[in-house]
Amino acid sequence: MLQLNVIREQKDQVIERLKVKNFDAAAIIEQVYNLDADRRRTQNESDNLLAESNQLSRQVGDLMKAGKKAEADDLKNKSGALKESIAKLQQQLAAIEEEQQQLLVQVPNMPSEKVPAGRTPEDNEVVFSHGELPQLPDSAKPHWELAEQYGLIDFELGVKLTGAGFPVYKNKGARLQRALINFFLDRATAAGYIEIQPPVLVNKDSGFGTGQLPDKEGQMYHVTLDDLYLIPTAEVPVTNIYRDVILDTAQLPVKNCGYTPCFRREAGSYGKDVRGLNRLHQFDKVEIVQVAHPEKSYETLEEMREYVAGLLKELELPFRTLKLCGGDMSFASALTYDMEVYSGAQKRWLEVSSVSNFESFQSNRLKLRFREGKEKPQLAHTLNGSALALPRIVAALLENNQGENGIRIPKALVPYTGFEFIN
RNA sequence: GGUGAGGUGGGUGAGAGGCCGAAACCAACAGUUUGCUAAACUGUCAUACGGGUUAAACCGUAUCGAGGGUUCGAAUCCCUCCCUCACCGCCA
């Protein structure tokens, strides 16, 4: 959520910047701006009347104590008259605030100045690439065939148990999952991230805090009986740890990581793109989250990007880093890097990580602040990134490393899998 | 699921219609004292919004789990809801 004072002071710049996200904010921002003036005027009036009323009450108390009942009754009547106008003003105020909030939550975060303009994924900027694209023979198989051939993943069984998009991992497939999770967590904790094991069901407040609610209600599985949501990413619980928290500057940056299964309804996606592991309803992911000082958050973003790149190098996967254009960025992000690995048999790039700086967009919703000495608390910046999401990593590993002896496990992973080949 | 107790500032916890944004203690911070540390002493120590200011100071309002009600006036009385804890039941 954008900060009101930013809209108040830089209305036109806000509208201008949001155009980079292809969001026409003029009408809505203008409305928020006007409501803000209304709100302040109304609060001022209301506060003044309340002050008057409070003073009357104090006088009544004094008069009662002094035994001057008649005079007290007089003031009581006066106070009663005030009450009506106060109630009316407060109703107005509440209505204005409600309307303003309702508009404000619809406005996406402003993209950083570094964000390139653009509408589609084609407009994303490749800022880094690493590794040679694998040259596979024509007989190379896509990962879903390999998974079946080696008995690693049973998609059909998942359909039986749950439905499409809920694969069952078996044997070395299951072991590979566990190896990757441990590998990612070990690397993250070695890099200074504190390991968190959060709940995978969250309440509405948490969903709102990180921006999933109300905007993306349909993306999450909703357990209506208890009004809880299955998390689409560990970002939600791990960031919400700091909801309504005021940190001390010395505590920054906060670095947390966590492994969780992630659940996404992915309503409306079908077809070739979602074949095999490419897009699932349930998948595993290790997430890294940081809470940073506003002046340092872009340094932090680069650090996180480097960190994720390091993981991909260790896994010996060819990858590229994209700086997302305005049109392809998420609602809450100010700047996002996507990391894509090349999947040799499908011959396509697969997104395996998204590293974003949300600046104060989430913290404004979360009321996540920090205090510098005796200064007033100010909003911190939040960042997060996948490090990493498993399914597409598995897809690329299987496809790129297939050979006559089976599928080769990258060296860094062998201590975790306990085997060098899947055959 | 049943029964009971309870939700007050960073923590413990007092307050039971006006003198209460809230005692006291602990923690934290600043200072005095001190060879250093400790101790002792003094002071500071919630947040949001509005007004005000170059910025502060300062002023106003709201907030004692949430929402409603009674009253001139509510942390305090009443109602509803939520949550936590304890015991019982069930159970990984």
Short mmCIF file of C-alpha atoms (C1' of nucleotides) in Angstrom, two decimals:
data_model
loop_
_atom_site.label_atom_id
_atom_site.label_comp_id
_atom_site.label_asym_id
_atom_site.label_seq_id
_atom_site.Cartn_x
_atom_site.Cartn_y
_atom_site.Cartn_z
CA MET A 1 0.00 0.00 0.00
CA LEU A 2 1.35 3.40 -0.94
CA GLN A 3 1.87 5.86 1.86
CA LEU A 4 -0.67 8.64 2.09
CA ASN A 5 1.89 11.34 2.64
CA VAL A 6 3.66 10.34 -0.57
CA ILE A 7 0.40 10.75 -2.47
CA ARG A 8 -0.27 14.01 -0.68
CA GLU A 9 3.12 15.46 -1.50
CA GLN A 10 3.92 13.92 -4.89
CA LYS A 11 0.60 13.13 -6.43
CA ASP A 12 1.67 13.75 -10.01
CA GLN A 13 4.92 11.83 -9.75
CA VAL A 14 3.03 8.87 -8.33
CA ILE A 15 0.65 8.84 -11.28
CA GLU A 16 3.57 9.20 -13.68
CA ARG A 17 5.55 6.35 -12.13
CA LEU A 18 2.61 3.99 -12.14
CA LYS A 19 2.34 4.38 -15.90
CA VAL A 20 5.50 2.27 -16.10
CA LYS A 21 3.38 -0.54 -14.67
CA ASN A 22 0.74 0.26 -17.26
CA PHE A 23 -1.56 1.28 -14.47
CA ASP A 24 -3.65 4.34 -15.08
CA ALA A 25 -3.79 5.73 -11.58
CA ALA A 26 -4.91 9.27 -12.33
CA ALA A 27 -8.55 8.94 -11.34
CA ILE A 28 -8.00 6.83 -8.27
CA ILE A 29 -5.07 8.86 -6.95
CA GLU A 30 -6.96 12.07 -7.50
CA GLN A 31 -9.84 10.65 -5.49
CA VAL A 32 -7.59 9.52 -2.68
CA TYR A 33 -5.98 12.92 -2.67
CA ASN A 34 -9.33 14.68 -2.32
CA LEU A 35 -10.51 12.26 0.34
CA ASP A 36 -7.36 13.00 2.27
CA ALA A 37 -8.23 16.67 2.44
CA ASP A 38 -11.79 15.76 3.42
CA ARG A 39 -10.53 13.45 6.08
CA ARG A 40 -8.31 16.02 7.68
CA ARG A 41 -10.98 18.65 7.68
CA THR A 42 -13.48 16.26 9.21
CA GLN A 43 -11.08 14.99 11.83
CA ASN A 44 -10.21 18.53 12.78
CA GLU A 45 -13.85 19.44 13.32
CA SER A 46 -14.52 16.24 15.19
CA ASP A 47 -11.46 16.64 17.39
CA ASN A 48 -12.45 20.16 18.30
CA LEU A 49 -15.93 19.10 19.34
CA LEU A 50 -14.53 16.19 21.31
CA ALA A 51 -12.17 18.54 23.09
CA GLU A 52 -15.10 20.75 23.99
CA SER A 53 -17.10 17.81 25.20
CA ASN A 54 -14.22 16.50 27.29
CA GLN A 55 -13.88 19.88 28.90
CA LEU A 56 -17.57 20.02 29.71
CA SER A 57 -17.39 16.62 31.33
CA ARG A 58 -14.54 17.72 33.50
CA GLN A 59 -16.53 20.77 34.59
CA VAL A 60 -19.53 18.62 35.39
CA GLY A 61 -17.35 16.50 37.62
CA ASP A 62 -16.01 19.54 39.44
CA LEU A 63 -19.49 21.00 39.92
CA MET A 64 -20.87 17.73 41.24
CA LYS A 65 -18.08 17.56 43.74
CA ALA A 66 -18.80 21.11 44.80
CA GLY A 67 -22.46 20.16 45.22
CA LYS A 68 -23.70 22.56 42.55
CA LYS A 69 -26.18 20.17 41.04
CA ALA A 70 -28.26 22.68 39.09
CA GLU A 71 -25.26 24.09 37.24
CA ALA A 72 -24.04 20.61 36.54
CA ASP A 73 -27.37 19.64 34.98
CA ASP A 74 -27.11 22.70 32.81
CA LEU A 75 -23.79 21.57 31.40
CA LYS A 76 -25.09 18.06 30.98
CA ASN A 77 -27.71 19.32 28.58
CA LYS A 78 -25.13 21.27 26.66
CA SER A 79 -22.95 18.22 26.39
CA GLY A 80 -25.87 16.15 25.18
CA ALA A 81 -26.39 18.55 22.32
CA LEU A 82 -22.76 18.26 21.30
CA LYS A 83 -22.97 14.52 21.23
CA GLU A 84 -25.15 14.41 18.19
CA SER A 85 -22.87 16.46 16.00
CA ILE A 86 -19.90 14.47 17.21
CA ALA A 87 -21.53 11.20 16.30
CA LYS A 88 -22.37 12.51 12.86
CA LEU A 89 -18.84 13.72 12.21
CA GLN A 90 -17.34 10.47 13.39
CA GLN A 91 -19.57 8.54 11.08
CA GLN A 92 -18.48 10.75 8.22
CA LEU A 93 -14.87 10.27 9.18
CA ALA A 94 -15.19 6.51 9.31
CA ALA A 95 -16.89 6.49 5.92
CA ILE A 96 -14.15 8.62 4.38
CA GLU A 97 -11.41 6.45 5.82
CA GLU A 98 -13.14 3.33 4.62
CA GLU A 99 -13.53 4.67 1.12
CA GLN A 100 -9.95 5.86 1.03
CA GLN A 101 -8.60 2.54 2.24
CA GLN A 102 -10.72 0.69 -0.27
CA LEU A 103 -9.22 2.77 -3.09
CA LEU A 104 -5.70 2.65 -1.74
CA VAL A 105 -5.48 -1.13 -1.64
CA GLN A 106 -6.21 -1.23 -5.36
CA VAL A 107 -3.14 0.78 -6.25
CA PRO A 108 -0.03 -1.27 -7.05
CA ASN A 109 3.38 -0.35 -5.77
CA MET A 110 5.34 2.23 -7.70
CA PRO A 111 8.13 0.71 -9.74
CA SER A 112 11.63 1.86 -8.92
CA GLU A 113 13.27 4.29 -11.32
CA LYS A 114 15.45 1.46 -12.59
CA VAL A 115 12.49 -0.49 -13.92
CA PRO A 116 12.31 -0.61 -17.71
CA ALA A 117 9.05 0.25 -19.40
CA GLY A 118 7.24 -2.53 -21.20
CA ARG A 119 4.12 -4.60 -21.36
CA THR A 120 5.01 -8.24 -21.80
CA PRO A 121 7.69 -10.71 -20.72
CA GLU A 122 9.44 -9.95 -24.03
CA ASP A 123 10.23 -6.52 -22.67
CA ASN A 124 12.15 -7.85 -19.70
CA GLU A 125 15.85 -7.03 -19.70
CA VAL A 126 18.41 -9.79 -19.56
CA VAL A 127 20.99 -8.42 -17.14
CA PHE A 128 23.12 -11.49 -16.63
CA SER A 129 23.56 -14.94 -18.02
CA HIS A 130 25.75 -17.83 -17.06
CA GLY A 131 26.60 -21.27 -18.39
CA GLU A 132 26.45 -22.94 -21.76
CA LEU A 133 23.13 -24.11 -23.09
CA PRO A 134 23.18 -27.91 -23.11
CA GLN A 135 23.48 -29.60 -26.49
CA LEU A 136 21.25 -32.62 -26.17
CA PRO A 137 20.68 -35.26 -28.81
CA ASP A 138 17.31 -35.34 -30.54
CA SER A 139 16.42 -38.37 -28.49
CA ALA A 140 16.55 -36.30 -25.29
CA LYS A 141 13.41 -36.63 -23.26
CA PRO A 142 11.39 -34.02 -21.40
CA HIS A 143 11.45 -34.38 -17.64
CA TRP A 144 7.98 -35.90 -17.36
CA GLU A 145 9.11 -38.83 -19.48
CA LEU A 146 12.33 -39.20 -17.52
CA ALA A 147 10.42 -39.02 -14.27
CA GLU A 148 8.27 -41.88 -15.40
CA GLN A 149 11.11 -43.90 -16.91
CA TYR A 150 13.10 -43.83 -13.66
CA GLY A 151 10.11 -44.02 -11.36
CA LEU A 152 10.77 -40.65 -9.77
CA ILE A 153 7.43 -38.92 -9.97
CA ASP A 154 3.94 -40.32 -10.39
CA PHE A 155 1.63 -37.69 -11.79
CA GLU A 156 -1.26 -40.09 -12.30
CA LEU A 157 -1.15 -41.23 -8.72
CA GLY A 158 -1.35 -37.59 -7.64
CA VAL A 159 -4.50 -37.23 -9.71
CA LYS A 160 -5.96 -40.21 -7.90
CA LEU A 161 -5.10 -38.89 -4.47
CA THR A 162 -5.90 -35.25 -5.03
CA GLY A 163 -6.09 -33.99 -8.59
CA ALA A 164 -3.93 -32.63 -11.37
CA GLY A 165 -0.96 -30.60 -10.20
CA PHE A 166 -0.29 -32.65 -7.08
CA PRO A 167 2.48 -35.03 -8.06
CA VAL A 168 3.72 -37.90 -5.93
CA TYR A 169 7.50 -38.19 -5.63
CA LYS A 170 8.92 -41.65 -5.19
CA ASN A 171 12.22 -43.37 -4.53
CA LYS A 172 15.12 -41.30 -5.79
CA GLY A 173 12.64 -38.64 -6.85
CA ALA A 174 11.55 -38.16 -3.26
CA ARG A 175 15.12 -38.35 -2.08
CA LEU A 176 16.11 -35.68 -4.58
CA GLN A 177 13.42 -33.38 -3.21
CA ARG A 178 14.67 -33.82 0.32
CA ALA A 179 18.26 -33.31 -0.82
CA LEU A 180 17.42 -30.05 -2.55
CA ILE A 181 15.51 -28.71 0.45
CA ASN A 182 18.40 -29.49 2.78
CA PHE A 183 20.94 -28.12 0.35
CA PHE A 184 19.05 -24.84 0.02
CA LEU A 185 18.51 -24.48 3.75
CA ASP A 186 22.13 -25.23 4.55
CA ARG A 187 23.35 -22.67 2.04
CA ALA A 188 20.92 -20.06 3.34
CA THR A 189 21.86 -20.50 6.97
CA ALA A 190 25.54 -20.41 5.99
CA ALA A 191 24.79 -17.06 4.36
CA GLY A 192 23.40 -15.72 7.62
CA TYR A 193 19.71 -16.42 7.19
CA ILE A 194 17.87 -17.65 10.26
CA GLU A 195 15.87 -20.77 9.56
CA ILE A 196 12.15 -20.50 10.22
CA GLN A 197 9.57 -23.22 10.07
CA PRO A 198 6.27 -21.37 9.83
CA PRO A 199 2.65 -22.49 9.68
CA VAL A 200 1.37 -23.21 6.18
CA LEU A 201 -2.09 -21.92 7.02
CA VAL A 202 -2.46 -18.22 7.66
CA ASN A 203 -5.27 -15.89 8.65
CA LYS A 204 -6.71 -12.95 6.75
CA ASP A 205 -4.52 -10.36 8.43
CA SER A 206 -1.42 -12.16 7.24
CA GLY A 207 -2.80 -12.46 3.73
CA PHE A 208 -3.44 -8.75 3.73
CA GLY A 209 -0.05 -7.86 5.16
CA THR A 210 1.97 -9.21 2.28
CA GLY A 211 -0.54 -8.17 -0.36
CA GLN A 212 -2.22 -11.44 -1.34
CA LEU A 213 -5.51 -10.16 0.03
CA PRO A 214 -7.73 -8.68 -1.11
CA ASP A 215 -6.17 -8.49 -4.57
CA LYS A 216 -5.43 -12.15 -5.23
CA GLU A 217 -8.04 -13.91 -3.19
CA GLY A 218 -8.72 -16.46 -5.92
CA GLN A 219 -5.08 -17.54 -6.09
CA MET A 220 -5.06 -19.09 -2.64
CA TYR A 221 -6.78 -22.16 -1.31
CA HIS A 222 -9.23 -21.00 1.32
CA VAL A 223 -10.21 -23.22 4.22
CA THR A 224 -13.59 -21.64 4.78
CA LEU A 225 -14.55 -23.61 7.85
CA ASP A 226 -11.81 -21.91 9.82
CA ASP A 227 -11.34 -18.94 7.52
CA LEU A 228 -7.67 -19.72 6.91
CA TYR A 229 -5.62 -19.70 3.74
CA LEU A 230 -3.01 -22.17 2.52
CA ILE A 231 0.14 -20.19 1.86
CA PRO A 232 1.17 -19.64 -1.76
CA THR A 233 4.73 -18.98 -0.55
CA ALA A 234 6.65 -18.88 2.74
CA GLU A 235 6.92 -15.16 2.15
CA VAL A 236 3.49 -14.76 3.71
CA PRO A 237 4.09 -16.24 7.18
CA VAL A 238 7.79 -15.35 7.35
CA THR A 239 7.21 -11.69 6.51
CA ASN A 240 4.15 -11.45 8.73
CA ILE A 241 6.31 -12.33 11.71
CA TYR A 242 7.08 -8.63 11.65
CA ARG A 243 3.54 -7.37 11.36
CA ASP A 244 2.93 -4.66 13.97
CA VAL A 245 6.55 -4.74 15.04
CA ILE A 246 8.93 -1.88 15.68
CA LEU A 247 12.51 -3.03 15.27
CA ASP A 248 15.62 -1.32 16.47
CA THR A 249 18.04 -0.14 13.78
CA ALA A 250 20.63 -2.50 15.21
CA GLN A 251 18.40 -5.44 14.34
CA LEU A 252 18.51 -4.60 10.64
CA PRO A 253 18.86 -6.29 8.31
CA VAL A 254 16.67 -9.15 9.41
CA LYS A 255 17.51 -12.24 7.37
CA ASN A 256 15.16 -15.21 7.51
CA CYS A 257 14.75 -18.28 5.40
CA GLY A 258 12.21 -21.03 5.44
CA TYR A 259 11.19 -24.15 3.65
CA THR A 260 7.48 -24.75 3.09
CA PRO A 261 5.24 -26.45 0.64
CA CYS A 262 3.40 -23.83 -1.38
CA PHE A 263 -0.16 -24.02 -2.63
CA ARG A 264 -1.54 -22.20 -5.62
CA ARG A 265 -4.89 -22.59 -7.28
CA GLU A 266 -3.54 -21.39 -10.63
CA ALA A 267 -7.09 -21.03 -11.80
CA GLY A 268 -7.27 -20.80 -15.55
CA SER A 269 -3.89 -22.17 -16.53
CA TYR A 270 -3.91 -25.22 -18.73
CA GLY A 271 -2.06 -26.59 -21.69
CA LYS A 272 1.49 -27.25 -22.68
CA ASP A 273 2.98 -24.73 -20.27
CA VAL A 274 1.74 -26.69 -17.32
CA ARG A 275 2.94 -30.10 -18.41
CA GLY A 276 4.89 -32.13 -15.88
CA LEU A 277 6.54 -30.03 -13.20
CA ASN A 278 6.19 -26.75 -15.03
CA ARG A 279 3.24 -25.51 -13.03
CA LEU A 280 1.80 -27.21 -9.97
CA HIS A 281 -0.82 -26.64 -7.32
CA GLN A 282 1.52 -27.84 -4.62
CA PHE A 283 5.27 -27.49 -4.72
CA ASP A 284 8.23 -27.08 -2.42
CA LYS A 285 10.24 -23.94 -2.03
CA VAL A 286 12.86 -22.41 0.19
CA GLU A 287 12.32 -18.71 0.53
CA ILE A 288 14.64 -15.98 1.75
CA VAL A 289 13.22 -12.87 3.33
CA GLN A 290 14.94 -9.71 4.46
CA VAL A 291 13.81 -6.64 6.33
CA ALA A 292 16.16 -3.82 5.45
CA HIS A 293 16.84 -0.17 6.16
CA PRO A 294 15.32 1.92 3.36
CA GLU A 295 18.72 3.32 2.41
CA LYS A 296 20.19 -0.15 2.08
CA SER A 297 17.39 -2.11 0.47
CA TYR A 298 18.71 -1.98 -3.08
CA GLU A 299 22.12 -3.17 -1.94
CA THR A 300 20.26 -5.95 -0.19
CA LEU A 301 18.37 -6.80 -3.36
CA GLU A 302 21.64 -7.19 -5.26
CA GLU A 303 23.06 -9.32 -2.49
CA MET A 304 20.05 -11.61 -2.67
CA ARG A 305 20.28 -11.82 -6.43
CA GLU A 306 23.95 -12.79 -6.17
CA TYR A 307 23.09 -15.35 -3.55
CA VAL A 308 20.50 -17.06 -5.74
CA ALA A 309 22.85 -16.95 -8.73
CA GLY A 310 25.44 -18.73 -6.58
CA LEU A 311 23.01 -21.56 -5.90
CA LEU A 312 22.33 -22.04 -9.59
CA LYS A 313 26.05 -22.10 -10.33
CA GLU A 314 26.55 -24.78 -7.72
CA LEU A 315 23.79 -26.78 -9.33
CA GLU A 316 25.60 -26.36 -12.68
CA LEU A 317 22.49 -25.07 -14.37
CA PRO A 318 22.66 -22.54 -17.19
CA PHE A 319 20.62 -19.54 -16.18
CA ARG A 320 19.88 -15.94 -16.94
CA THR A 321 18.73 -13.07 -14.81
CA LEU A 322 15.99 -10.78 -16.01
CA LYS A 323 15.07 -7.40 -14.73
CA LEU A 324 11.32 -7.37 -15.10
CA CYS A 325 9.68 -4.61 -17.07
CA GLY A 326 6.88 -2.60 -15.52
CA GLY A 327 4.16 -4.62 -17.19
CA ASP A 328 5.44 -7.98 -15.99
CA MET A 329 6.03 -7.02 -12.37
CA SER A 330 3.84 -8.09 -9.51
CA PHE A 331 1.40 -5.81 -7.78
CA ALA A 332 3.51 -5.26 -4.67
CA SER A 333 6.99 -5.10 -6.13
CA ALA A 334 9.14 -2.05 -6.80
CA LEU A 335 11.86 -3.99 -8.59
CA THR A 336 12.01 -7.67 -9.45
CA TYR A 337 14.69 -9.92 -10.86
CA ASP A 338 13.60 -13.25 -12.24
CA MET A 339 16.08 -16.08 -12.52
CA GLU A 340 15.44 -18.58 -15.26
CA VAL A 341 17.16 -21.88 -15.87
CA TYR A 342 17.37 -23.47 -19.28
CA SER A 343 15.57 -26.72 -19.62
CA GLY A 344 17.41 -28.57 -22.37
CA ALA A 345 14.79 -30.96 -23.65
CA GLN A 346 11.87 -28.58 -23.51
CA LYS A 347 14.21 -25.99 -24.98
CA ARG A 348 12.79 -23.23 -22.89
CA TRP A 349 13.65 -20.99 -19.98
CA LEU A 350 11.91 -21.79 -16.73
CA GLU A 351 11.48 -19.27 -13.95
CA VAL A 352 12.91 -20.71 -10.74
CA SER A 353 13.28 -17.60 -8.64
CA SER A 354 11.86 -14.16 -8.30
CA VAL A 355 13.74 -11.71 -6.13
CA SER A 356 11.93 -8.52 -5.25
CA ASN A 357 12.24 -5.33 -3.30
CA PHE A 358 8.85 -4.17 -2.05
CA GLU A 359 10.26 -1.04 -0.49
CA SER A 360 7.65 0.14 2.03
CA PHE A 361 4.64 -1.27 0.18
CA GLN A 362 4.30 -4.34 2.37
CA SER A 363 5.57 -2.72 5.54
CA ASN A 364 2.93 -0.05 5.23
CA ARG A 365 0.31 -2.76 5.31
CA LEU A 366 2.17 -4.72 7.94
CA LYS A 367 2.95 -1.68 10.09
CA LEU A 368 6.51 -2.96 10.09
CA ARG A 369 8.72 -0.18 11.33
CA PHE A 370 12.11 0.48 12.81
CA ARG A 371 13.41 3.16 15.08
CA GLU A 372 16.64 5.02 14.79
CA GLY A 373 17.69 6.23 18.24
CA LYS A 374 15.03 8.59 19.53
CA GLU A 375 13.56 9.29 16.14
CA LYS A 376 9.99 8.51 15.23
CA PRO A 377 9.53 5.00 13.91
CA GLN A 378 9.63 4.73 10.13
CA LEU A 379 8.62 2.04 7.72
CA ALA A 380 11.25 -0.58 6.92
CA HIS A 381 11.73 -2.14 3.51
CA THR A 382 10.91 -5.78 2.84
CA LEU A 383 12.46 -8.07 0.28
CA ASN A 384 12.17 -11.68 -0.62
CA GLY A 385 13.27 -14.24 -3.11
CA SER A 386 12.91 -17.88 -3.94
CA ALA A 387 16.06 -19.76 -3.07
CA LEU A 388 14.84 -21.84 -4.71
CA ALA A 389 11.58 -23.31 -5.99
CA LEU A 390 12.10 -27.02 -6.52
CA PRO A 391 9.95 -28.32 -9.38
CA ARG A 392 11.54 -26.48 -12.26
CA ILE A 393 14.99 -27.03 -10.82
CA VAL A 394 14.20 -30.73 -10.84
CA ALA A 395 12.88 -30.46 -14.38
CA ALA A 396 16.07 -28.79 -15.59
CA LEU A 397 18.33 -31.17 -13.67
CA LEU A 398 16.62 -34.20 -15.15
CA GLU A 399 16.56 -32.89 -18.69
CA ASN A 400 20.01 -31.32 -18.86
CA ASN A 401 21.85 -34.11 -17.09
CA GLN A 402 20.34 -37.09 -18.89
CA GLY A 403 22.83 -39.38 -20.50
CA GLU A 404 23.63 -42.97 -21.25
CA ASN A 405 24.40 -43.80 -17.63
CA GLY A 406 21.22 -42.23 -16.40
CA ILE A 407 20.81 -38.82 -14.88
CA ARG A 408 23.86 -37.22 -13.35
CA ILE A 409 23.49 -35.45 -10.00
CA PRO A 410 25.56 -32.25 -9.72
CA LYS A 411 28.56 -32.56 -7.38
CA ALA A 412 27.29 -30.11 -4.80
CA LEU A 413 24.15 -32.18 -4.33
CA VAL A 414 25.74 -35.60 -4.02
CA PRO A 415 26.43 -35.29 -0.29
CA TYR A 416 22.70 -34.66 0.08
CA THR A 417 21.32 -37.30 -2.27
CA GLY A 418 23.81 -40.00 -1.39
CA PHE A 419 23.89 -41.08 -5.05
CA GLU A 420 25.63 -39.71 -8.15
CA PHE A 421 23.30 -41.08 -10.77
CA ILE A 422 19.68 -41.83 -11.19
CA ASN A 423 19.49 -44.98 -13.26
"C1'" G B 1 -15.81 -30.73 22.29
"C1'" G B 2 -16.87 -29.61 28.00
"C1'" U B 3 -15.74 -26.62 32.36
"C1'" G B 4 -13.19 -22.71 34.72
"C1'" A B 5 -9.86 -18.38 34.80
"C1'" G B 6 -8.13 -14.36 32.25
"C1'" G B 7 -6.73 -10.53 28.18
"C1'" U B 8 -3.81 -3.31 30.83
"C1'" G B 9 2.68 -0.06 28.00
"C1'" G B 10 9.02 -3.97 25.82
"C1'" G B 11 8.06 -7.51 30.44
"C1'" U B 12 5.73 -8.43 35.45
"C1'" G B 13 1.54 -6.18 37.39
"C1'" A B 14 -1.74 -2.30 40.18
"C1'" G B 15 -6.04 0.43 39.08
"C1'" A B 16 -12.93 -1.47 40.28
"C1'" G B 17 -16.88 5.43 37.12
"C1'" G B 18 -13.99 11.89 36.91
"C1'" C B 19 -7.71 13.58 39.99
"C1'" C B 20 -5.89 7.61 34.49
"C1'" G B 21 -2.09 7.38 28.75
"C1'" A B 22 -2.55 4.71 33.12
"C1'" A B 23 1.02 3.30 39.98
"C1'" A B 24 5.14 0.32 41.20
"C1'" C B 25 8.92 -2.86 39.77
"C1'" C B 26 12.04 -5.03 35.87
"C1'" A B 27 14.31 -4.22 31.21
"C1'" A B 28 16.23 -0.36 27.91
"C1'" C B 29 18.50 4.45 27.09
"C1'" A B 30 21.12 9.09 28.81
"C1'" G B 31 23.73 11.26 32.80
"C1'" U B 32 26.24 11.69 37.93
"C1'" U B 33 29.65 9.03 40.88
"C1'" U B 34 33.84 5.60 39.87
"C1'" G B 35 41.08 3.50 38.06
"C1'" C B 36 37.78 -0.40 34.99
"C1'" U B 37 33.44 -3.31 35.79
"C1'" A B 38 29.60 -3.58 39.19
"C1'" A B 39 26.57 -1.08 42.61
"C1'" A B 40 24.06 3.40 43.90
"C1'" C B 41 21.61 7.84 42.45
"C1'" U B 42 19.07 11.25 38.79
"C1'" G B 43 16.46 11.69 34.39
"C1'" U B 44 14.13 9.72 29.82
"C1'" C B 45 11.23 5.87 28.24
"C1'" A B 46 3.82 3.77 23.83
"C1'" U B 47 1.61 4.53 19.13
"C1'" A B 48 -1.43 6.73 15.42
"C1'" C B 49 -3.93 10.75 13.37
"C1'" G B 50 -4.94 16.09 13.23
"C1'" G B 51 -3.17 21.18 14.20
"C1'" G B 52 1.43 23.77 14.54
"C1'" U B 53 6.83 24.50 13.02
"C1'" U B 54 11.96 25.33 7.91
"C1'" A B 55 12.52 21.42 11.66
"C1'" A B 56 11.36 20.99 16.67
"C1'" A B 57 8.91 22.55 20.96
"C1'" C B 58 4.01 22.57 21.80
"C1'" C B 59 -1.52 21.78 21.45
"C1'" G B 60 -5.78 18.52 20.39
"C1'" U B 61 -7.97 13.65 19.62
"C1'" A B 62 -7.99 8.43 19.86
"C1'" U B 63 -6.11 3.83 21.77
"C1'" C B 64 -6.16 -0.71 28.45
"C1'" G B 65 -8.16 -7.91 23.12
"C1'" A B 66 -12.34 -6.23 19.11
"C1'" G B 67 -17.14 -4.18 18.37
"C1'" G B 68 -21.59 -2.15 20.42
"C1'" G B 69 -24.36 -0.05 24.80
"C1'" U B 70 -25.26 2.76 29.63
"C1'" U B 71 -23.42 7.75 31.42
"C1'" C B 72 -22.26 14.71 31.18
"C1'" G B 73 -17.89 11.32 31.81
"C1'" A B 74 -15.72 4.18 31.00
"C1'" A B 75 -9.42 0.54 31.46
"C1'" U B 76 -13.38 0.37 35.35
"C1'" C B 77 -20.57 -1.12 34.59
"C1'" C B 78 -23.69 -4.08 30.67
"C1'" C B 79 -24.03 -7.03 25.92
"C1'" U B 80 -21.79 -9.64 21.71
"C1'" C B 81 -17.56 -11.61 19.52
"C1'" C B 82 -12.33 -13.04 19.33
"C1'" C B 83 -8.14 -14.89 21.63
"C1'" U B 84 -5.00 -17.03 25.55
"C1'" C B 85 -4.23 -20.17 29.71
"C1'" A B 86 -5.63 -24.35 33.10
"C1'" C B 87 -8.20 -28.94 33.90
"C1'" C B 88 -11.19 -32.93 31.59
"C1'" G B 89 -12.25 -35.66 26.92
"C1'" C B 90 -10.11 -37.07 22.17
"C1'" C B 91 -5.48 -37.54 19.74
"C1'" A B 92 -0.01 -37.31 16.15
#
